[in-house]
Amino acid sequence: IDHFKKFNDTYGHQAGDLVLQRVADAVCKTLRDTDLLARYGGEEFAVIAPYVDRKAACVVAARVHACVEALAVTVGEDVLSVTVSLGVAYTGDYEWMPDADRLVADADAQLYLCKNEGRNTWSYRGRTAAQARRATQGVTG
């Protein structure tokens, strides 16, 4: 969750907990029955989506991104907007089945790319969502 510390610092830890709950609820509603959402760290989640190809993995990331971006979390009289940055790792990109640590490390590297690009996006194989869209549309920059 982008800038999660700001929710806790500005509105209190109960508001931060509410944001975590709402994000988890929204993401769960976008996933298939075979997918798994797990809280990985303080404000970090992991989605395991079995039986998908690389394109479908990116579709999952785009859906998760959009559902969280559409959230409006009401805290008192304030309505909070929430965004996420997502890193995608796909097992088919490896010559051999990678171990869990390598998958997490690769997804984490993509997450940090998103953060460096300004957050509120997802990334796969070194390209953020906007960069991937421009490449498929033949636009450079």
Coordinates of C-alpha atoms in Angstrom, one line a residue:
I1 CA 0.0 0.0 0.0
D2 CA 1.5 3.3 -1.1
H3 CA 2.4 5.7 1.7
F4 CA 0.8 3.5 4.3
K5 CA 2.7 5.2 7.1
K6 CA 0.9 8.4 6.3
F7 CA -2.5 6.8 7.1
N8 CA -1.2 5.7 10.5
D9 CA 0.6 9.0 11.3
T10 CA -2.3 11.2 10.1
Y11 CA -5.4 9.3 11.2
G12 CA -4.1 6.8 13.7
H13 CA -3.4 3.1 13.8
Q14 CA -7.1 2.1 13.8
A15 CA -7.5 4.0 10.5
G16 CA -4.4 2.1 9.2
D17 CA -6.0 -1.2 10.2
L18 CA -9.2 -0.2 8.4
V19 CA -7.2 0.6 5.2
L20 CA -5.5 -2.8 5.5
Q21 CA -8.9 -4.6 5.9
R22 CA -10.6 -2.7 3.0
V23 CA -7.7 -3.3 0.7
A24 CA -7.7 -7.1 1.5
D25 CA -11.5 -7.3 1.1
A26 CA -11.3 -5.5 -2.3
V27 CA -8.5 -7.6 -3.6
C28 CA -10.1 -10.8 -2.5
K29 CA -13.2 -9.9 -4.5
T30 CA -11.1 -9.6 -7.7
L31 CA -9.3 -12.9 -7.4
R32 CA -10.4 -16.3 -8.6
D33 CA -11.2 -19.1 -6.1
T34 CA -7.9 -20.7 -6.9
D35 CA -5.9 -17.6 -6.1
L36 CA -4.4 -16.8 -2.7
L37 CA -4.0 -13.5 -1.0
A38 CA -1.6 -13.3 1.9
R39 CA -0.4 -10.5 4.1
Y40 CA 3.4 -10.6 3.6
G41 CA 4.5 -7.7 5.8
G42 CA 3.2 -4.6 7.5
E43 CA 1.4 -3.2 4.5
E44 CA 2.5 -5.7 1.9
F45 CA 0.5 -8.4 0.4
A46 CA 1.3 -11.3 -1.9
V47 CA -1.0 -12.8 -4.5
I48 CA -0.4 -16.3 -5.7
A49 CA -2.2 -17.0 -8.9
P50 CA -1.7 -20.6 -10.1
Y51 CA -2.4 -21.8 -13.6
V52 CA -1.9 -18.4 -15.3
D53 CA 0.5 -17.5 -18.1
R54 CA 2.5 -14.2 -18.1
K55 CA -0.2 -12.2 -19.8
A56 CA -2.8 -13.4 -17.3
A57 CA -0.4 -12.6 -14.4
C58 CA -0.3 -9.0 -15.7
V59 CA -4.1 -9.0 -16.0
V60 CA -4.3 -10.0 -12.3
A61 CA -2.0 -7.2 -11.4
A62 CA -4.0 -4.7 -13.4
R63 CA -7.2 -5.8 -11.8
V64 CA -5.8 -5.6 -8.3
H65 CA -4.4 -2.2 -9.0
A66 CA -7.7 -0.9 -10.4
C67 CA -9.8 -2.3 -7.6
V68 CA -7.6 -0.7 -4.9
E69 CA -7.4 2.6 -6.7
A70 CA -11.3 2.7 -6.8
L71 CA -11.4 2.3 -3.0
A72 CA -12.7 5.1 -0.8
V73 CA -12.1 4.5 2.9
T74 CA -14.2 6.7 5.2
V75 CA -12.5 7.7 8.5
G76 CA -14.6 10.1 10.5
E77 CA -15.4 12.9 8.1
D78 CA -12.5 12.1 5.8
V79 CA -12.6 9.9 2.7
L80 CA -9.2 8.4 2.1
S81 CA -7.9 7.4 -1.3
V82 CA -5.6 4.3 -1.4
T83 CA -3.2 3.2 -4.1
V84 CA -0.8 0.3 -4.4
S85 CA 2.4 -0.5 -6.2
L86 CA 2.7 -4.1 -7.4
G87 CA 5.6 -6.3 -8.6
V88 CA 4.9 -9.3 -10.8
A89 CA 7.0 -12.4 -10.9
Y90 CA 6.1 -15.3 -13.2
T91 CA 7.5 -18.9 -12.8
G92 CA 7.6 -19.4 -16.6
D93 CA 10.4 -16.8 -16.8
Y94 CA 12.9 -19.2 -15.3
E95 CA 14.7 -22.1 -16.8
W96 CA 13.9 -24.2 -13.7
M97 CA 11.2 -23.8 -11.2
P98 CA 12.4 -21.0 -8.9
D99 CA 12.2 -21.3 -5.1
A100 CA 9.9 -19.1 -3.2
D101 CA 12.7 -16.8 -2.1
R102 CA 13.7 -16.0 -5.6
L103 CA 10.1 -15.4 -6.7
V104 CA 9.6 -13.0 -3.8
A105 CA 12.9 -11.2 -4.5
D106 CA 12.0 -10.8 -8.2
A107 CA 8.5 -9.4 -7.3
D108 CA 10.1 -7.2 -4.7
A109 CA 12.5 -5.8 -7.3
Q110 CA 9.6 -4.9 -9.6
L111 CA 7.8 -3.3 -6.6
Y112 CA 10.8 -1.0 -6.0
L113 CA 10.8 -0.1 -9.7
C114 CA 7.2 1.1 -9.2
K115 CA 8.1 3.1 -6.2
N116 CA 11.0 4.7 -8.0
E117 CA 8.6 5.6 -10.9
G118 CA 6.2 7.4 -8.6
R119 CA 4.1 4.5 -7.2
N120 CA 0.4 3.7 -8.0
T121 CA 1.3 1.2 -10.8
W122 CA 2.4 -2.3 -11.4
S123 CA 5.5 -3.7 -13.0
Y124 CA 6.7 -6.9 -14.8
R125 CA 10.1 -7.6 -16.2
G126 CA 11.4 -4.1 -15.8
R127 CA 8.4 -2.3 -17.3
T128 CA 5.7 -0.4 -15.4
A129 CA 2.1 -0.7 -16.6
A130 CA 2.3 2.7 -18.4
Q131 CA 5.6 1.6 -20.1
A132 CA 4.1 -1.7 -21.2
R133 CA 1.0 0.1 -22.7
R134 CA 3.2 2.5 -24.6
A135 CA 5.3 -0.3 -26.0
T136 CA 2.2 -2.3 -27.2
Q137 CA 0.8 0.9 -28.8
G138 CA 4.1 1.7 -30.5
V139 CA 4.7 4.9 -28.6
T140 CA 8.1 5.6 -27.3
G141 CA 9.2 7.7 -24.3

